[in-house]
Each structure stands twice: as structure tokens, then as C-alpha cells.
Amino acid sequence: MLRYISQLSAALQSRLPFSFRVLYRVFFLRVIDLEILSTDGDPSRLMGQFATVFSTISFFSTIPVPFILSMRKPLPVPAMWTFEHFLIETTMTIAGIIAVLSWDSAFPDRRDMLVLGPLPVRTNTLFFSKIAALFAAPLLGMLAFNFFAGAGWPMVFAVGLGSELSLLRTLPAYWFTIFAAGAFFVLSVLALQGLAANMLPRQLFLHLSAFLQAALLCLLLSSYFLGPSLNSPAALSAPQNQRMLHWLPAYWFMGLFNQLNGSMRPELVPLAHRAWLALGLVALGAFAALLLSYFRMLPKIVEQPDILPATRSRSLNLGNSLAGVITLFSLRTLLRSRQHRMILSFYVGIGLTIILGFAHTKFIGLAPSFGSISTTFLFASILTVSLTVLALRVVIAIPITLRANWIFRATQLRPAHMYHRAVRISLLLLGVVPVLFAISAAFFTHYALLQIVRHIVAMALLGALIVELCLFTFRKISFACSYLPGKANLHFVFWVVLMCSIYWLKQAADFEGRMLNSTSGFLLMILSLAIATIVLHLVTSTRAQQTEELIFEEDPLPEIVSLKLNS
């Protein structure tokens, strides 16, 4: 699928000026930071894996279509609106998340201006190539998600259940709505960024960008998973839901689709009008803000530094040991790097959304009986510990400044297993200990002290066990190794985690709840976790001692380095 999209994109680009094509390709690949890649790293491979994830979701979401068409009668209105709302909202969320992750790519950086400034490149060519690259990544995500759904579900949505004439109207109506809905979120993100860039001083804007980016990401995830279900005529026309509908854009574009499809109902008329109005306003605001930003910010990008250092230095001393140095280096990287904070906020946003979404459902359980710990609390604790450690494992594999890792190579005076031990200690201090303090502070007044202590001990062993699992094949220094796109099988990992994690976390929470109520059960659980952690620690330590050198390149440098002039 990615090959066909690439061929279509290449055919369209062949009719554009050469300078525009070159800049567009550079800016499009800039969605992934090229400075962190290995020598032979191919960012298009990573994009292909994400497209595979979205197309897989599209395939599974299209499975009910043949069964619905075999019934040879239209679906009830609530069921029809449920499917329409799901496809539109998912497409909007995918486009919005990609736009938020491309936050730093909205404007040229200092290097772009210094390199392109002396060249005979027009400002409008630079501007339009940058905008085209910004829209290309969300467009790829939308096309991948609707690759199967965009061909199957319009046959169900067609008035007359799949008749040829009605399908000719439904297909363009569906695809126009999908692109309009995705463009609404992308333009909203660009408008917000352009507004902040124009109203705030550049230094303050750069400091607040990371917080705005993380807040938008959490907002998108929370609104997608926690949004109310109003997929019925009674719910859409109820007076108590009208104020809520003002803040739910997916329902606006559902009304727009039914208007274009010829299946309009009175409940959807104000929603369709709001969709047209919102799309026009956000498009006008986004392009006006971006145009103004380019004229005002291009000189500032060259003349002013990105982020000035603090006037008063605040040093944190964790000792001169190797573990203290690596822990301090990891902590400062997490505090200073916007890219690494974004990855952490993505995982935290997913975790908070899952906790809030299942907190009051029958899946987690109702209020506990007297004297026992809530299953929701146990579920939230296990999920938080697991996601925090896993997020740190993902983050430490991405370098902060790849061109500076020669310092670590030149100063590697100790055996490799000592660095492995130091990384383990840093993960425990940064990933497990803060979560344990947060759990203790949040639930200390709700439950008995003995239950909290038992739970903290169990979570500490669980965190140590997950740390050992994460370091089983890790032979690097945190934030100092290049990144190789496509090495991880994201499309397989995604489905395994999605299908299995929630169920097994619920089972683990139920098991821990039963064990905490008895002393013998608690001791048995702690003993099992301790034995598993110690055994895995011995295995990982043995593997680390067999390693002679640390890994700084995911892909070893070939003996003959090609210039890749043919690509």
C-alpha cells in the first residue's frame, strides 16, 4: 500500500518545480529526526510500519461489512451513526496526533535558514514545500486507516443499501468528509501554534511549546477514549446534550457526511452547519497565522538563539559513581529534550486515558467491600508502573545528540557490564521510585497503612522485574546510541499489547487484591515475584558480562560506505 501511495506522490511531484520537490522530500522526512538515525537508517521504513498498523486496523474494522450487506436491509439509525462516528473520529484522532508529533516541523530551523538563505530559493517555495510536507504525514495516516474501510463501509452507508447510483454519491461524500475531518484537526493544531508564535516572545514560545504539545496529545487521546456516545436521534436532540455537542467535532462531521450523502435528518442539521463554519474558520486562521509567522519569525530564527541558558545555575550532584553520572545524565536529558518528553507524555496520556476510561465500568468492578483495596486502584498502579518503565526503555534508546556520542566511546574505561548495571540503577531511580512515591501519596489516606505497604512492596518488585525484562537485550548507554527505523516489529507489538495487556492487567489486579487480604497469600506473591526478579537479574547480568563492548550504532558500519547517489 505504501508503495502505491509513494508512486502516486512521485507522479504528482514530477509536475512540480525541482526546488519544490527537493525541499518537500527533505521536510517530509524531517517528521522523524534524521540526526538520531543510524548510518543506513531509512525513515520511510518506519513510516511504512505505521501505515501497516493503520491499514491493519482498517482491515479488521471492515470485517462486519459483508455480514451487514448479506442481510439486505439497512441498519437501524443508531447503529449506522455509531459506525460513521467511529470512522470519522478515529481518522480525526490519527491526523491530529500526527500533526501534534510534527509540532517542531512547522517552521524552518536555524540550519535551514543558514543553508537555504544564500541559495536562490524563493520564500514562497520554502513556505509551500514546508506546508505540503506538514500535510503529507497526516494524509498518509488517513489514507492508511481508510484503505479498506473507505471501500467497504460506503456500501453500507449508501442510501438504498449498496445500489450503484447511491454508491456513486456516497463514495465521494465519505472521502470528502474524511479529508475535511482530518484537515480540521491538523489546521487547528497549526492555528494554535501560529497564534502562540505570534502572541508570545520567541523565548517564551519555545519554552511553552513542549507543554502545549503534551497537553494537546493528552487531550486528543482523552477525548477519543472518554468521549460520550450520542449516536441516536434522541441523544442528539436532547437539550442537555447541546452544550456538549459544541465541543465534539466528530459529530459535526458526521452531520456533514449525512448532508452530502442525502441521508440528512433534522437532528443533524445544526451539526452540519457547525462543521462547515468550523472548517472555514480554522482554515482561515491557520493559514493567516502561518503566513504571519513566516514573515515575523524567519528573521528571529536566524538572529535569536533558540533557548537561552538559565541565569543562575542549579547543579544536582548524585555522586561520582558511574550509576550516579548516568542517572544524572538521563534526568537532565528528560528535563531538557522536548522530543523525549513528548514520547513520555504519549505513554502517560495513554495510561491515564485507559485508567479513566475503565475506572467506572463493569470491566474493572464496582466499589470494593469494607477492608479491601479497590480493583481500580490496583489496576491503575500496575498499569502506571508498567507504562512508566516501558516508556523509559523506549526513550533511552533514542539519542539526545548522536554527533556527541564519541565522548562516551572515548571515555569507556570500564567493562561493559558496569555500564549495564548503571543503566539498571538509573531506570529504577527514574522509572520505579517516583511512581511508588506517587502511589503512596495518592492513596495513603484512603486505605490502611499495612495494605499500602504491602502494595508498594509488590509494585517495587514488579517494577524491578519489568526493568530486567527491558534490559535483557540492552547493551548501550542511555541516550547515546543511534536509532534504526523499522527494527522493531511495531505492527505485531501493537496488536499484542492492544489485545492482551488490558485483560491480563485486570487479571493481575484481581489476583493481587485476593493476595493482599491474607498474610500467607501476600508472602507467596512476594516470594514468587522476588524469585522471578532474581532469576531474570542473574540471566541479564550473565549476558552483560559476556559483552565486551557497548553498542553505539544499531546498524554496524559497513566496510565500504556508499554515498547513495542513486536514491
Coordinates of C-alpha atoms in Angstrom, one line a residue:
M1 CA 0.0 0.0 0.0
L2 CA 2.8 2.4 0.9
R3 CA 4.4 1.6 -2.5
Y4 CA 1.3 2.7 -4.4
I5 CA 0.9 5.9 -2.3
S6 CA 4.6 6.7 -3.0
Q7 CA 4.2 6.1 -6.7
L8 CA 1.2 8.4 -6.8
S9 CA 3.1 11.1 -4.8
A10 CA 6.1 10.7 -7.1
A11 CA 3.8 11.2 -10.2
L12 CA 2.3 14.3 -8.7
Q13 CA 5.7 15.7 -7.7
S14 CA 7.1 15.2 -11.2
R15 CA 4.9 18.1 -12.4
L16 CA 6.2 20.5 -9.8
P17 CA 9.4 22.6 -9.8
F18 CA 12.6 20.8 -8.9
S19 CA 13.4 23.0 -6.0
F20 CA 10.0 22.4 -4.5
R21 CA 10.4 18.6 -4.9
V22 CA 13.7 18.6 -3.2
L23 CA 12.6 20.7 -0.3
Y24 CA 9.3 18.8 0.1
R25 CA 11.2 15.5 0.4
V26 CA 13.6 16.9 2.9
F27 CA 10.9 18.4 5.0
F28 CA 8.7 15.3 4.8
L29 CA 11.4 13.1 6.1
R30 CA 12.1 15.7 8.8
V31 CA 9.0 14.4 10.6
I32 CA 11.5 11.8 12.0
D33 CA 14.6 13.5 13.4
L34 CA 17.3 12.4 11.0
E35 CA 20.1 13.3 13.5
I36 CA 19.2 10.2 15.6
L37 CA 19.3 7.6 12.8
S38 CA 21.9 5.1 12.1
T39 CA 24.1 5.4 9.0
D40 CA 21.9 3.2 6.9
G41 CA 18.6 4.1 8.7
D42 CA 15.7 4.6 6.4
P43 CA 12.8 6.7 7.9
S44 CA 10.5 5.6 5.1
R45 CA 10.6 2.1 6.6
L46 CA 9.3 3.3 9.9
M47 CA 6.6 5.2 8.2
G48 CA 5.7 2.0 6.3
Q49 CA 5.3 0.2 9.6
F50 CA 3.0 2.8 11.0
A51 CA 1.0 2.7 7.8
T52 CA 0.8 -1.1 8.2
V53 CA -0.6 -0.6 11.7
F54 CA -3.4 1.8 10.5
S55 CA -4.2 -0.4 7.5
T56 CA -4.5 -3.4 9.8
I57 CA -7.0 -1.6 11.9
S58 CA -8.8 -0.6 8.8
F59 CA -9.0 -4.3 7.7
F60 CA -10.4 -5.5 11.0
S61 CA -12.9 -2.7 11.1
T62 CA -14.2 -3.7 7.7
I63 CA -14.9 -7.4 8.6
P64 CA -18.6 -6.7 9.6
V65 CA -19.4 -5.2 6.1
P66 CA -20.1 -8.5 4.2
F67 CA -22.4 -9.7 7.0
I68 CA -24.3 -6.4 7.0
L69 CA -24.7 -6.5 3.3
S70 CA -25.9 -10.1 3.3
M71 CA -28.9 -9.1 5.5
R72 CA -30.1 -7.0 2.6
K73 CA -31.8 -4.4 4.8
P74 CA -30.5 -1.1 6.1
L75 CA -29.1 -0.9 9.6
P76 CA -31.0 1.0 12.3
V77 CA -30.2 4.6 12.6
P78 CA -28.3 4.4 15.9
A79 CA -26.1 1.5 14.6
M80 CA -25.4 3.4 11.3
W81 CA -24.4 6.5 13.2
T82 CA -22.2 4.5 15.5
F83 CA -20.1 3.2 12.7
E84 CA -20.0 6.6 10.9
H85 CA -18.9 8.3 14.1
F86 CA -16.2 5.7 14.8
L87 CA -14.6 6.0 11.4
I88 CA -14.7 9.8 11.4
E89 CA -13.5 10.2 14.9
T90 CA -10.6 7.7 14.5
T91 CA -9.5 9.4 11.3
M92 CA -9.5 12.8 13.0
T93 CA -7.6 11.5 16.0
I94 CA -4.9 9.9 13.8
A95 CA -4.5 13.1 11.8
G96 CA -4.4 15.2 15.0
I97 CA -1.8 13.0 16.7
I98 CA 0.5 13.1 13.7
A99 CA 0.1 16.8 13.5
V100 CA 1.0 17.2 17.2
L101 CA 4.0 14.9 16.8
S102 CA 5.1 17.1 13.9
W103 CA 5.0 20.2 16.0
D104 CA 8.7 21.1 15.6
S105 CA 8.5 20.7 11.8
A106 CA 6.0 23.6 11.3
F107 CA 8.7 26.2 10.9
P108 CA 12.3 26.0 9.4
D109 CA 15.0 25.8 12.0
R110 CA 18.3 27.8 12.1
R111 CA 20.2 25.4 9.9
D112 CA 17.6 25.6 7.2
M113 CA 17.8 29.4 7.1
L114 CA 21.6 29.4 7.1
V115 CA 21.8 26.9 4.3
L116 CA 18.9 28.0 2.2
G117 CA 19.3 31.7 2.8
P118 CA 22.2 32.3 0.4
L119 CA 20.7 30.0 -2.2
P120 CA 18.4 31.3 -5.0
V121 CA 15.3 29.7 -3.3
R122 CA 12.1 31.8 -3.2
T123 CA 10.4 32.3 0.2
N124 CA 7.1 31.1 -1.3
T125 CA 8.7 27.9 -2.5
L126 CA 10.1 27.3 1.0
F127 CA 6.7 28.1 2.6
F128 CA 4.6 25.9 0.3
S129 CA 7.0 23.0 0.4
K130 CA 7.0 23.1 4.2
I131 CA 3.2 23.3 4.4
A132 CA 2.9 20.4 1.9
A133 CA 5.2 18.3 3.9
L134 CA 3.2 19.0 7.1
F135 CA 0.0 17.8 5.5
A136 CA 1.6 14.8 3.8
A137 CA 2.2 12.8 7.0
P138 CA -1.4 13.2 8.3
L139 CA -2.6 12.4 4.8
L140 CA -0.7 9.2 4.8
G141 CA -2.2 8.2 8.1
M142 CA -5.7 9.0 6.9
L143 CA -5.2 7.0 3.7
A144 CA -3.8 4.1 5.5
F145 CA -6.6 3.9 8.0
N146 CA -9.3 4.2 5.3
F147 CA -7.6 1.9 2.8
F148 CA -10.1 -0.9 3.4
A149 CA -12.8 1.0 5.4
G150 CA -13.1 3.6 2.7
A151 CA -14.0 1.0 0.1
G152 CA -16.3 -1.2 2.3
W153 CA -18.3 0.9 4.6
P154 CA -19.7 3.3 1.9
M155 CA -21.6 0.4 0.6
V156 CA -23.4 0.1 3.9
F157 CA -23.9 3.9 4.3
A158 CA -25.3 4.3 0.8
V159 CA -29.0 5.2 0.6
G160 CA -30.6 2.1 -0.8
L161 CA -28.1 -0.3 0.6
G162 CA -25.4 -0.5 -2.0
S163 CA -27.2 0.4 -5.2
E164 CA -24.9 1.7 -7.9
L165 CA -26.4 5.2 -8.2
S166 CA -26.4 5.8 -4.5
L167 CA -22.9 4.5 -4.1
L168 CA -21.6 7.0 -6.7
R169 CA -22.8 9.7 -4.3
T170 CA -21.7 8.0 -1.0
L171 CA -18.1 7.3 -2.0
P172 CA -17.1 10.9 -2.7
A173 CA -19.2 12.1 0.2
Y174 CA -17.3 9.7 2.5
W175 CA -13.9 10.6 1.3
F176 CA -14.6 14.3 1.3
T177 CA -15.8 14.1 4.9
I178 CA -12.8 12.0 6.0
F179 CA -10.3 14.5 4.5
A180 CA -12.3 17.5 5.9
A181 CA -12.4 16.0 9.3
G182 CA -8.7 15.2 9.4
A183 CA -7.8 18.6 8.0
F184 CA -9.9 20.3 10.8
F185 CA -7.6 18.8 13.5
V186 CA -4.4 19.5 11.5
L187 CA -5.4 23.1 10.8
S188 CA -6.5 23.5 14.5
V189 CA -3.0 22.5 15.7
L190 CA -1.3 24.7 13.1
A191 CA -3.6 27.7 14.1
L192 CA -2.8 27.2 17.8
Q193 CA 0.9 27.0 17.1
G194 CA 0.9 30.0 14.8
L195 CA -1.2 32.0 17.3
A196 CA 1.2 31.2 20.1
A197 CA 4.2 32.0 18.0
N198 CA 2.8 35.5 17.1
M199 CA 1.5 36.5 20.5
L200 CA 4.3 35.2 22.7
P201 CA 8.0 36.3 22.7
R202 CA 10.1 33.7 20.9
Q203 CA 11.9 32.5 24.0
L204 CA 8.7 32.1 25.9
F205 CA 7.1 30.3 22.9
L206 CA 9.9 27.8 22.7
H207 CA 9.7 27.1 26.5
L208 CA 5.9 26.6 26.3
S209 CA 5.8 24.6 23.1
A210 CA 6.6 21.4 24.9
F211 CA 3.8 21.8 27.4
L212 CA 1.3 22.8 24.7
Q213 CA 2.4 19.8 22.6
A214 CA 2.0 17.4 25.6
A215 CA -1.3 18.9 26.6
L216 CA -2.7 18.6 23.1
L217 CA -1.6 15.0 22.8
C218 CA -3.3 14.1 26.1
L219 CA -6.4 16.0 25.1
L220 CA -6.7 14.1 21.8
L221 CA -6.3 10.7 23.5
S222 CA -8.7 11.5 26.3
S223 CA -11.4 12.9 24.0
Y224 CA -11.2 9.9 21.8
F225 CA -11.4 7.2 24.5
L226 CA -13.6 9.1 27.0
G227 CA -15.9 10.9 24.6
P228 CA -19.7 10.3 25.2
S229 CA -21.8 8.1 22.9
L230 CA -24.6 10.2 21.4
N231 CA -25.4 8.1 18.4
S232 CA -29.2 8.2 18.4
P233 CA -31.8 10.8 17.4
A234 CA -33.0 11.2 20.9
A235 CA -29.5 11.9 22.3
L236 CA -28.6 14.4 19.6
S237 CA -31.8 16.3 20.0
A238 CA -31.8 16.3 23.9
P239 CA -31.5 19.8 25.3
Q240 CA -29.0 18.7 28.0
N241 CA -26.6 17.4 25.3
Q242 CA -26.5 20.5 23.2
R243 CA -23.7 22.3 25.1
M244 CA -21.6 19.1 25.0
L245 CA -22.1 18.8 21.2
H246 CA -20.4 22.2 20.8
W247 CA -17.1 20.6 21.9
L248 CA -17.4 17.3 19.9
P249 CA -16.2 17.9 16.3
A250 CA -16.6 14.3 15.3
Y251 CA -20.4 14.7 15.5
W252 CA -20.2 17.9 13.4
F253 CA -18.6 16.0 10.5
M254 CA -21.0 13.1 11.0
G255 CA -23.7 15.6 10.2
L256 CA -21.7 16.9 7.3
F257 CA -21.4 13.3 5.9
N258 CA -25.1 12.7 6.1
Q259 CA -25.8 16.0 4.4
L260 CA -23.6 15.1 1.5
N261 CA -24.9 11.5 1.4
G262 CA -28.5 12.5 1.2
S263 CA -29.4 10.8 4.5
M264 CA -29.9 14.0 6.4
R265 CA -32.2 14.1 9.5
P266 CA -33.4 17.1 11.4
E267 CA -31.1 16.3 14.4
L268 CA -28.0 16.6 12.2
V269 CA -28.8 19.9 10.5
P270 CA -27.1 22.2 13.2
L271 CA -24.1 19.8 13.4
A272 CA -23.5 20.0 9.6
H273 CA -23.7 23.8 9.7
R274 CA -21.2 23.9 12.6
A275 CA -18.9 21.6 10.6
W276 CA -18.8 24.0 7.6
L277 CA -18.4 27.0 9.8
A278 CA -15.6 25.5 11.9
L279 CA -13.7 24.2 8.9
G280 CA -13.7 27.6 7.2
L281 CA -12.7 29.5 10.3
V282 CA -9.9 27.1 11.3
A283 CA -8.6 27.1 7.7
L284 CA -8.6 30.9 7.5
G285 CA -7.0 31.2 11.0
A286 CA -4.3 28.5 10.3
F287 CA -3.1 30.0 7.0
A288 CA -3.2 33.6 8.3
A289 CA -1.3 32.6 11.4
L290 CA 1.3 30.7 9.5
L291 CA 1.8 33.4 6.9
L292 CA 2.2 36.0 9.6
S293 CA 4.6 33.7 11.5
Y294 CA 6.8 33.1 8.5
F295 CA 7.2 36.8 7.8
R296 CA 7.8 37.6 11.5
M297 CA 9.7 34.5 12.7
L298 CA 12.2 33.9 9.8
P299 CA 14.5 36.8 10.8
K300 CA 14.2 35.9 14.5
I301 CA 15.1 32.3 13.9
V302 CA 18.5 33.4 12.5
E303 CA 19.1 36.4 14.8
Q304 CA 18.0 35.0 18.1
P305 CA 19.1 31.9 20.0
D306 CA 16.6 29.0 20.4
I307 CA 16.6 28.8 24.2
L308 CA 18.8 30.9 26.4
P309 CA 20.6 29.3 29.4
A310 CA 19.4 30.0 32.9
T311 CA 20.9 33.0 34.6
R312 CA 21.6 31.1 37.7
S313 CA 23.0 27.6 37.5
R314 CA 21.4 24.8 39.6
S315 CA 23.5 21.7 39.8
L316 CA 22.3 18.4 41.1
N317 CA 25.1 16.1 42.5
L318 CA 24.4 12.4 42.6
G319 CA 27.9 11.4 43.4
N320 CA 30.9 10.4 41.3
S321 CA 29.9 6.8 40.8
L322 CA 29.1 5.5 37.3
A323 CA 25.5 4.9 38.2
G324 CA 25.1 8.5 39.6
V325 CA 26.6 10.0 36.5
I326 CA 24.4 8.1 34.1
T327 CA 21.3 8.7 36.2
L328 CA 22.1 12.5 36.3
F329 CA 22.7 12.5 32.5
S330 CA 19.4 10.7 31.9
L331 CA 17.5 13.0 34.2
R332 CA 18.9 16.1 32.6
T333 CA 18.1 14.7 29.1
L334 CA 14.5 14.1 30.1
L335 CA 14.1 17.6 31.5
R336 CA 15.7 19.3 28.6
S337 CA 14.8 17.3 25.5
R338 CA 11.4 18.1 24.0
Q339 CA 11.4 15.0 21.9
H340 CA 11.9 12.7 24.7
R341 CA 9.3 14.4 26.9
M342 CA 6.8 14.0 24.1
I343 CA 7.3 10.3 24.0
L344 CA 6.9 10.1 27.7
S345 CA 3.7 12.2 27.6
F346 CA 2.4 10.0 24.9
Y347 CA 2.7 6.9 27.1
V348 CA 1.4 8.8 30.1
G349 CA -1.6 10.1 28.1
I350 CA -2.5 6.6 27.0
G351 CA -2.1 5.3 30.6
L352 CA -4.3 8.0 32.1
T353 CA -6.9 7.5 29.4
I354 CA -7.1 3.8 29.9
I355 CA -7.4 4.3 33.7
L356 CA -10.1 6.9 33.5
G357 CA -11.9 5.1 30.7
F358 CA -12.2 1.8 32.7
A359 CA -12.4 3.2 36.2
H360 CA -16.2 3.2 36.4
T361 CA -17.0 0.2 34.1
K362 CA -18.0 -3.3 34.9
F363 CA -14.7 -4.5 33.4
I364 CA -12.9 -3.1 36.4
G365 CA -15.5 -3.7 39.0
L366 CA -17.7 -1.8 41.4
A367 CA -16.8 -0.4 44.8
P368 CA -14.9 -2.9 47.0
S369 CA -16.2 -4.4 50.2
F370 CA -15.1 -3.0 53.5
G371 CA -11.5 -3.6 54.3
S372 CA -10.2 -4.4 50.8
I373 CA -8.3 -2.3 48.3
S374 CA -10.2 -1.2 45.2
T375 CA -9.5 -3.1 42.0
T376 CA -9.4 0.2 40.1
F377 CA -6.5 1.3 42.4
L378 CA -4.6 -1.9 41.8
F379 CA -5.2 -1.8 38.1
A380 CA -4.1 1.8 37.9
S381 CA -1.0 1.1 39.9
I382 CA 0.1 -1.9 37.8
L383 CA -0.6 0.0 34.6
T384 CA 1.3 3.1 35.8
V385 CA 4.4 1.2 36.8
S386 CA 4.5 -0.9 33.7
L387 CA 3.9 2.0 31.3
T388 CA 6.5 4.2 33.0
V389 CA 9.3 1.7 32.8
L390 CA 8.4 0.7 29.2
A391 CA 8.2 4.4 28.2
L392 CA 11.7 5.0 29.7
R393 CA 13.0 1.9 27.9
V394 CA 11.7 3.4 24.6
V395 CA 13.1 6.8 25.4
I396 CA 16.6 5.8 26.4
A397 CA 17.1 4.1 23.0
I398 CA 16.8 7.4 21.2
P399 CA 19.9 9.6 21.4
I400 CA 19.9 13.2 22.5
T401 CA 22.8 14.2 20.3
L402 CA 24.2 11.5 18.2
R403 CA 27.2 13.5 17.0
A404 CA 28.4 13.8 20.6
N405 CA 28.4 10.1 21.4
W406 CA 32.2 10.0 20.6
I407 CA 32.6 11.3 24.1
F408 CA 31.2 8.1 25.6
R409 CA 33.3 6.0 23.2
A410 CA 36.5 7.8 24.2
T411 CA 35.7 7.6 28.0
Q412 CA 34.7 3.9 28.1
L413 CA 37.4 2.9 30.6
R414 CA 35.3 0.3 32.5
P415 CA 33.9 -3.1 31.4
A416 CA 30.6 -3.0 29.5
H417 CA 28.7 -4.9 32.3
M418 CA 29.3 -2.0 34.7
Y419 CA 27.6 0.4 32.4
H420 CA 24.7 -2.1 32.1
R421 CA 24.4 -2.1 35.9
A422 CA 24.4 1.7 36.0
V423 CA 21.6 1.8 33.4
R424 CA 19.6 -0.6 35.5
I425 CA 20.0 1.6 38.6
S426 CA 19.0 4.7 36.6
L427 CA 15.8 3.0 35.4
L428 CA 15.0 2.0 38.9
L429 CA 15.6 5.5 40.2
L430 CA 13.8 7.4 37.4
G431 CA 11.1 4.9 36.5
V432 CA 10.1 2.9 39.6
V433 CA 10.9 5.1 42.6
P434 CA 8.9 8.2 41.5
V435 CA 5.8 6.1 40.7
L436 CA 6.0 4.4 44.1
F437 CA 6.1 7.8 45.9
A438 CA 3.1 8.9 43.7
I439 CA 1.1 5.8 44.6
S440 CA 1.9 6.2 48.3
A441 CA 0.9 9.9 48.3
A442 CA -2.3 9.5 46.3
F443 CA -3.8 6.6 48.2
F444 CA -2.2 6.9 51.7
T445 CA -5.4 8.4 53.2
H446 CA -7.8 6.0 51.5
Y447 CA -6.6 2.7 52.8
A448 CA -4.9 1.1 55.8
L449 CA -1.2 1.5 56.2
L450 CA -0.5 -2.2 56.1
Q451 CA -2.3 -2.6 52.8
I452 CA -0.5 0.3 51.2
V453 CA 2.9 -1.0 52.4
R454 CA 2.2 -4.5 51.0
H455 CA 1.1 -3.0 47.7
I456 CA 4.2 -0.8 47.5
V457 CA 6.4 -3.8 48.1
A458 CA 4.6 -5.7 45.3
M459 CA 4.8 -2.8 42.9
A460 CA 8.6 -2.4 43.7
L461 CA 9.2 -6.0 42.8
L462 CA 7.0 -5.7 39.7
G463 CA 9.0 -2.6 38.5
A464 CA 12.3 -4.3 39.1
L465 CA 11.1 -7.3 37.1
I466 CA 10.0 -5.2 34.2
V467 CA 13.3 -3.3 34.3
E468 CA 15.2 -6.7 34.0
L469 CA 12.9 -7.6 31.0
C470 CA 13.6 -4.3 29.3
L471 CA 17.4 -4.7 29.8
F472 CA 17.6 -8.3 28.5
T473 CA 19.0 -7.2 25.1
F474 CA 20.0 -3.6 26.0
R475 CA 23.8 -3.2 25.7
K476 CA 24.0 0.5 25.4
I477 CA 24.3 3.8 27.4
S478 CA 21.1 5.7 27.8
F479 CA 20.5 8.3 25.1
A480 CA 23.8 7.6 23.4
C481 CA 23.0 5.0 20.7
S482 CA 21.7 5.7 17.2
Y483 CA 18.2 4.7 16.2
L484 CA 17.4 2.3 13.4
P485 CA 13.9 2.7 12.0
G486 CA 12.0 -0.4 11.3
K487 CA 14.0 -2.7 13.5
A488 CA 11.1 -3.2 15.9
N489 CA 8.0 -5.0 14.5
L490 CA 5.6 -2.3 15.5
H491 CA 2.6 -3.8 13.7
F492 CA 3.0 -7.0 15.7
V493 CA 3.9 -5.4 19.0
F494 CA 0.9 -3.0 18.6
W495 CA -1.7 -5.8 18.3
V496 CA -0.2 -8.0 21.0
V497 CA -0.2 -5.1 23.5
L498 CA -3.6 -3.9 22.4
M499 CA -5.3 -7.3 22.6
C500 CA -3.6 -8.8 25.7
S501 CA -2.4 -6.0 28.0
I502 CA -5.7 -4.8 29.4
Y503 CA -7.2 -8.2 30.1
W504 CA -4.0 -9.5 31.8
L505 CA -3.6 -6.4 33.8
K506 CA -7.2 -6.8 35.0
Q507 CA -6.4 -10.4 36.0
A508 CA -3.2 -9.3 37.8
A509 CA -5.2 -6.7 39.7
D510 CA -7.8 -9.3 40.8
F511 CA -5.1 -11.7 41.8
E512 CA -3.2 -9.1 43.9
G513 CA -6.5 -8.0 45.5
R514 CA -7.0 -11.5 46.8
M515 CA -3.5 -12.0 47.9
L516 CA -3.3 -8.7 49.8
N517 CA -6.1 -9.8 52.1
S518 CA -4.2 -12.6 53.7
T519 CA -0.7 -12.8 55.1
S520 CA 0.1 -16.2 53.6
G521 CA -1.1 -15.1 50.2
F522 CA 0.9 -11.9 50.3
L523 CA 4.1 -13.7 51.3
L524 CA 3.5 -16.2 48.5
M525 CA 3.0 -13.4 45.9
I526 CA 6.1 -11.5 47.1
L527 CA 8.2 -14.7 47.1
S528 CA 7.1 -15.5 43.5
L529 CA 7.9 -12.0 42.3
A530 CA 11.3 -12.0 44.1
I531 CA 12.3 -15.3 42.7
A532 CA 11.3 -14.3 39.2
T533 CA 13.2 -11.0 39.5
I534 CA 16.4 -12.6 40.9
V535 CA 16.4 -15.3 38.2
L536 CA 16.0 -12.8 35.5
H537 CA 18.6 -10.5 37.1
L538 CA 21.1 -13.3 37.1
V539 CA 20.4 -14.1 33.4
T540 CA 20.7 -10.4 32.3
S541 CA 23.8 -9.9 34.4
T542 CA 25.4 -13.0 32.9
R543 CA 24.6 -11.8 29.3
A544 CA 26.0 -8.4 30.2
Q545 CA 29.3 -9.8 31.4
Q546 CA 29.7 -11.7 28.1
T547 CA 29.6 -8.3 26.3
E548 CA 33.0 -6.8 25.6
E549 CA 32.0 -3.5 24.0
L550 CA 29.0 -1.2 24.3
I551 CA 26.7 -0.7 21.3
F552 CA 26.7 2.8 19.8
E553 CA 25.4 2.0 16.3
E554 CA 22.2 -0.1 15.8
D555 CA 23.4 -0.9 12.4
P556 CA 27.2 -1.7 12.3
L557 CA 29.1 0.5 9.9
P558 CA 29.9 -1.4 6.6
E559 CA 33.4 -1.7 5.4
I560 CA 32.5 0.3 2.3
V561 CA 30.3 3.3 2.9
S562 CA 28.2 4.2 -0.2
L563 CA 27.1 7.8 -0.9
K564 CA 23.6 6.6 -2.1
L565 CA 23.6 8.9 -5.0
N566 CA 21.1 6.8 -6.8
S567 CA 18.3 7.3 -4.2

